[in-house]
Short mmCIF file of C-alpha atoms and ligand atoms in Angstrom, two decimals:
data_model
loop_
_atom_site.label_atom_id
_atom_site.label_comp_id
_atom_site.label_asym_id
_atom_site.label_seq_id
_atom_site.Cartn_x
_atom_site.Cartn_y
_atom_site.Cartn_z
CA MET K 1 0.00 0.00 0.00
CA PRO K 2 1.47 3.40 -0.97
CA TYR K 3 0.24 5.16 2.20
CA TYR K 4 0.78 4.85 5.92
CA ILE K 5 -0.61 6.40 9.09
CA ARG K 6 1.31 7.90 11.99
CA LEU K 7 0.59 10.16 14.92
CA MET K 8 0.72 13.90 14.18
CA LYS K 9 3.77 15.86 15.39
CA MET K 10 4.30 19.57 16.08
CA GLU K 11 6.30 20.01 12.86
CA ASP K 12 3.29 18.73 10.85
CA THR K 13 0.92 21.46 11.96
CA ALA K 14 1.53 23.94 9.11
CA LEU K 15 0.83 21.35 6.41
CA VAL K 16 -2.07 19.85 8.32
CA SER K 17 -3.59 23.34 8.71
CA GLU K 18 -3.43 23.77 4.93
CA ILE K 19 -5.22 20.47 4.37
CA ASP K 20 -7.81 21.41 6.99
CA ARG K 21 -8.41 24.87 5.46
CA GLU K 22 -8.79 23.37 1.99
CA ALA K 23 -11.22 20.73 3.24
CA PHE K 24 -13.27 23.15 5.36
CA PRO K 25 -12.83 26.51 3.57
CA THR K 26 -15.82 28.25 5.16
CA MET K 27 -14.93 27.55 8.79
CA LYS K 28 -14.62 30.88 10.61
CA MET K 29 -12.47 29.38 13.36
CA PRO K 30 -10.02 26.91 11.74
CA THR K 31 -8.61 24.25 14.03
CA ASN K 32 -5.51 25.35 15.95
CA PHE K 33 -3.43 22.19 15.65
CA GLU K 34 -0.65 23.47 17.93
CA ASN K 35 -3.20 23.82 20.72
CA GLU K 36 -4.71 20.47 19.86
CA LEU K 37 -1.34 18.73 20.22
CA ASN K 38 -1.09 20.17 23.74
CA ASN K 39 -4.61 19.05 24.57
CA CYS K 40 -4.39 15.78 26.47
CA LEU K 41 -7.88 14.78 25.31
CA ALA K 42 -7.01 15.12 21.61
CA HIS K 43 -5.30 12.50 19.45
CA TYR K 44 -4.39 13.32 15.87
CA ILE K 45 -3.07 11.12 13.09
CA VAL K 46 -1.80 11.90 9.62
CA ALA K 47 -1.87 9.87 6.41
CA CYS K 48 1.40 10.01 4.47
CA ASP K 49 2.37 9.15 0.93
CA LYS K 50 5.33 6.74 1.04
CA LYS K 51 6.78 8.47 -2.03
CA GLY K 52 7.40 11.76 -0.24
CA SER K 53 9.91 12.51 2.48
CA GLY K 54 10.06 14.32 5.82
CA ASN K 55 6.72 15.82 6.73
CA THR K 56 6.04 17.11 3.21
CA ASN K 57 4.26 13.90 2.28
CA ILE K 58 1.20 14.41 4.47
CA ILE K 59 -1.99 13.91 2.49
CA GLY K 60 -4.66 13.55 5.15
CA VAL K 61 -5.49 14.13 8.79
CA GLY K 62 -7.87 12.69 11.34
CA GLY K 63 -8.57 13.67 14.94
CA LEU K 64 -10.27 12.15 17.93
CA TRP K 65 -11.16 13.47 21.35
CA ILE K 66 -11.38 10.89 24.12
CA LEU K 67 -13.74 11.84 26.94
CA VAL K 68 -14.60 9.34 29.68
CA GLY K 69 -14.96 6.26 27.52
CA GLU K 70 -16.37 8.16 24.55
CA ALA K 71 -14.48 8.93 21.37
CA HIS K 72 -15.49 12.00 19.39
CA ILE K 73 -14.20 12.22 15.81
CA VAL K 74 -13.38 15.90 15.35
CA ASN K 75 -12.18 15.74 11.78
CA ILE K 76 -11.13 13.63 8.84
CA ALA K 77 -9.77 15.35 5.75
CA VAL K 78 -7.89 14.18 2.68
CA GLN K 79 -6.17 16.40 0.12
CA PRO K 80 -8.49 16.72 -2.90
CA GLU K 81 -6.09 15.11 -5.39
CA TYR K 82 -5.76 12.02 -3.14
CA ARG K 83 -9.47 11.46 -2.56
CA ARG K 84 -11.31 8.31 -3.69
CA GLN K 85 -8.24 6.14 -3.07
CA GLY K 86 -9.21 4.71 0.30
CA ILE K 87 -7.30 7.23 2.45
CA GLY K 88 -10.39 8.57 4.23
CA GLU K 89 -11.32 4.98 5.05
CA LEU K 90 -7.78 4.27 6.26
CA LEU K 91 -7.96 7.31 8.56
CA LEU K 92 -11.34 6.19 9.90
CA ILE K 93 -10.10 2.63 10.54
CA SER K 94 -7.10 4.07 12.38
CA LEU K 95 -9.28 6.36 14.52
CA ILE K 96 -11.49 3.39 15.41
CA GLU K 97 -8.34 1.45 16.36
CA LEU K 98 -7.34 4.32 18.65
CA ALA K 99 -10.81 4.41 20.22
CA LEU K 100 -10.60 0.65 20.87
CA GLU K 101 -7.11 1.04 22.32
CA PHE K 102 -8.45 3.65 24.74
CA ASN K 103 -11.27 1.26 25.73
CA CYS K 104 -13.98 3.56 24.45
CA SER K 105 -17.41 2.01 24.04
CA LEU K 106 -18.94 4.73 21.89
CA ILE K 107 -17.82 6.82 18.92
CA THR K 108 -19.70 9.92 17.93
CA LEU K 109 -19.31 12.81 15.48
CA GLU K 110 -21.04 15.74 13.84
CA VAL K 111 -21.11 16.09 10.07
CA ARG K 112 -22.75 18.70 7.87
CA ALA K 113 -26.24 17.62 6.89
CA SER K 114 -25.30 18.18 3.22
CA ASN K 115 -22.03 16.19 3.39
CA ASN K 116 -23.25 12.96 1.81
CA ILE K 117 -19.73 11.82 0.96
CA ALA K 118 -18.54 11.78 4.56
CA GLN K 119 -21.87 10.39 5.76
CA ASN K 120 -21.49 7.49 3.28
CA LEU K 121 -18.10 6.70 4.79
CA TYR K 122 -19.52 6.66 8.33
CA LEU K 123 -22.63 4.69 7.33
CA LYS K 124 -20.37 2.07 5.73
CA TYR K 125 -18.72 1.61 9.15
CA GLY K 126 -21.98 1.15 11.03
CA PHE K 127 -22.56 4.70 12.26
CA THR K 128 -26.23 5.57 12.55
CA VAL K 129 -27.92 8.96 12.58
CA ARG K 130 -28.75 9.88 16.18
CA GLY K 131 -30.17 13.34 15.62
CA PHE K 132 -29.45 16.83 14.40
CA ARG K 133 -27.99 19.98 15.89
CA ARG K 134 -29.92 22.82 14.33
CA GLY K 135 -27.76 25.65 12.91
CA TYR K 136 -24.61 24.06 14.35
CA TYR K 137 -22.21 25.43 11.71
CA THR K 138 -21.66 29.13 12.27
CA ASP K 139 -20.65 29.97 8.67
CA ASN K 140 -24.02 29.18 7.06
CA ARG K 141 -26.13 27.98 10.02
CA GLU K 142 -26.25 24.53 8.45
CA ASP K 143 -27.50 21.70 10.65
CA ALA K 144 -25.13 19.02 11.91
CA THR K 145 -26.11 15.40 11.62
CA VAL K 146 -25.02 13.51 14.73
CA MET K 147 -23.79 10.01 13.92
CA THR K 148 -22.83 7.38 16.47
CA VAL K 149 -21.68 3.82 16.93
CA ASP K 150 -22.88 2.81 20.38
CA SER K 151 -20.97 -0.33 21.23
CA ILE K 152 -17.68 -0.60 19.41
CA ASN K 153 -16.58 -3.31 21.83
CA LYS K 154 -19.64 -5.52 21.18
CA ALA K 155 -20.03 -8.34 18.65
CA LEU K 156 -22.41 -6.52 16.30
CA PHE K 157 -19.88 -3.78 15.49
CA SER K 158 -16.81 -6.06 15.77
CA GLU K 159 -18.11 -8.43 13.10
CA LEU K 160 -18.81 -5.60 10.65
CA TYR K 161 -15.53 -3.88 11.45
CA ILE K 162 -13.40 -7.02 11.08
CA ARG K 163 -15.08 -7.83 7.75
CA LEU K 164 -14.58 -4.29 6.40
CA LYS K 165 -10.95 -4.20 7.54
CA LYS K 166 -10.31 -7.55 5.85
CA GLU K 167 -11.91 -6.28 2.62
CA TYR K 168 -9.79 -3.13 2.89
CA TYR K 169 -6.58 -5.15 3.31
CA ILE K 170 -7.40 -7.35 0.31
CA LYS K 171 -8.37 -4.40 -1.91
CA ASN K 172 -5.28 -2.39 -0.99
CA GLY K 173 -2.80 -5.24 -0.78
CA CYS K 174 -1.75 -4.75 2.83
CA SER K 175 -1.57 -7.25 5.65
CA LYS K 176 -2.49 -4.94 8.49
CA ILE K 177 -2.89 -1.32 9.46
CA GLN K 178 -0.52 -0.18 12.13
CA LEU K 179 0.22 3.22 13.54
CA SER K 180 3.92 3.71 12.91
CA THR K 181 4.36 5.49 16.29
CA SER K 182 3.08 3.74 19.36
CA LEU K 183 0.80 5.57 21.81
C1 LIG Z 201 -14.84 12.62 3.37
C2 LIG Z 201 -13.42 12.34 2.88
C3 LIG Z 201 -12.48 12.35 4.08
C4 LIG Z 201 -13.39 10.94 2.22
O1 LIG Z 201 -12.05 10.64 1.90
P1 LIG Z 201 -11.63 9.70 0.66
O2 LIG Z 201 -10.22 9.35 0.85
O3 LIG Z 201 -12.00 10.34 -0.63
O4 LIG Z 201 -12.61 8.46 0.89
P2 LIG Z 201 -12.32 6.94 0.50
O5 LIG Z 201 -11.75 6.85 -0.87
O6 LIG Z 201 -11.56 6.28 1.58
O7 LIG Z 201 -13.80 6.35 0.46
C5 LIG Z 201 -14.35 5.68 1.60
C6 LIG Z 201 -15.87 5.71 1.52
O8 LIG Z 201 -16.34 7.07 1.57
C7 LIG Z 201 -17.50 7.22 0.75
N1 LIG Z 201 -17.17 8.10 -0.36
C8 LIG Z 201 -15.94 8.65 -0.63
N2 LIG Z 201 -16.02 9.46 -1.71
C9 LIG Z 201 -17.30 9.41 -2.13
C10 LIG Z 201 -18.00 10.04 -3.21
N3 LIG Z 201 -17.38 10.88 -4.07
N4 LIG Z 201 -19.33 9.80 -3.35
C11 LIG Z 201 -19.97 8.97 -2.49
N5 LIG Z 201 -19.36 8.34 -1.44
C12 LIG Z 201 -18.04 8.56 -1.28
C13 LIG Z 201 -17.83 5.82 0.24
O9 LIG Z 201 -18.66 5.20 1.20
C14 LIG Z 201 -16.45 5.17 0.26
O10 LIG Z 201 -16.52 3.75 0.33
P3 LIG Z 201 -16.48 2.88 -1.05
O11 LIG Z 201 -15.13 3.12 -1.63
O12 LIG Z 201 -16.69 1.48 -0.57
O13 LIG Z 201 -17.58 3.43 -1.92
C15 LIG Z 201 -12.96 13.38 1.81
O14 LIG Z 201 -13.94 13.46 0.82
C16 LIG Z 201 -12.69 14.77 2.37
O15 LIG Z 201 -11.59 15.08 2.83
N6 LIG Z 201 -13.72 15.63 2.33
C17 LIG Z 201 -13.60 17.01 2.85
C18 LIG Z 201 -13.56 17.02 4.35
C19 LIG Z 201 -14.78 16.37 4.96
O16 LIG Z 201 -15.90 16.61 4.54
N7 LIG Z 201 -14.55 15.59 6.03
C20 LIG Z 201 -15.59 14.95 6.81
C21 LIG Z 201 -15.92 15.82 7.95
S1 LIG Z 201 -16.99 15.03 9.11
#
């Protein structure tokens, strides 16, 4: 597989901010990744292209907040020219792995009501729509759709997740997904 995932480092923040701004251009308050790296609740990963070097090969980012047994996905973004190649899915799998490693039972997130692409990704991984936050996004007062997986440590999710991971490995010719930096 031409990509890998690792934990985000301070020297990545400029590039990651660019990816974030490009993915969410209308956000009035872009994520401050320096602050996020100093936030003990936050855990960020980056997807890298094996062809590049240093930290110039970052092509995607994903973030998770862990709060008393609950994981909150705060963002997933892939550079436009790298989309539709399984990188968003790889980031989501890696965030789920992190949530499992932290013994979370629930994963939740907000996504724009109009963002069918991201919702498709989450639906594929067993997230269900739990409700809406009216006017949640301050740029255009768009509603957020709240999506959740309730029991990531229970058989129902595990079976789906293991099957999807296996399909992902076969499709992308990899044997397993591993964060290249341990927690
Ligand atoms: C959402 C996003 C991260 C997906 O990344 P990606 O690398 O293109 O996605 P993948 O190639 O891994 O696709 C995984 C799944 O996402 C869904 N998906 C991705 N692109 C899609 C498209 N153009 N149309 C419909 N579904 C799509 C599908 O369910 C797909 O599974 P499949 O390949 O079995 O059909 C990417 O589009 C992005 O960065 N968007 C801007 C930021 C954003 O909206 N983030 C989500 C915030 S909550």
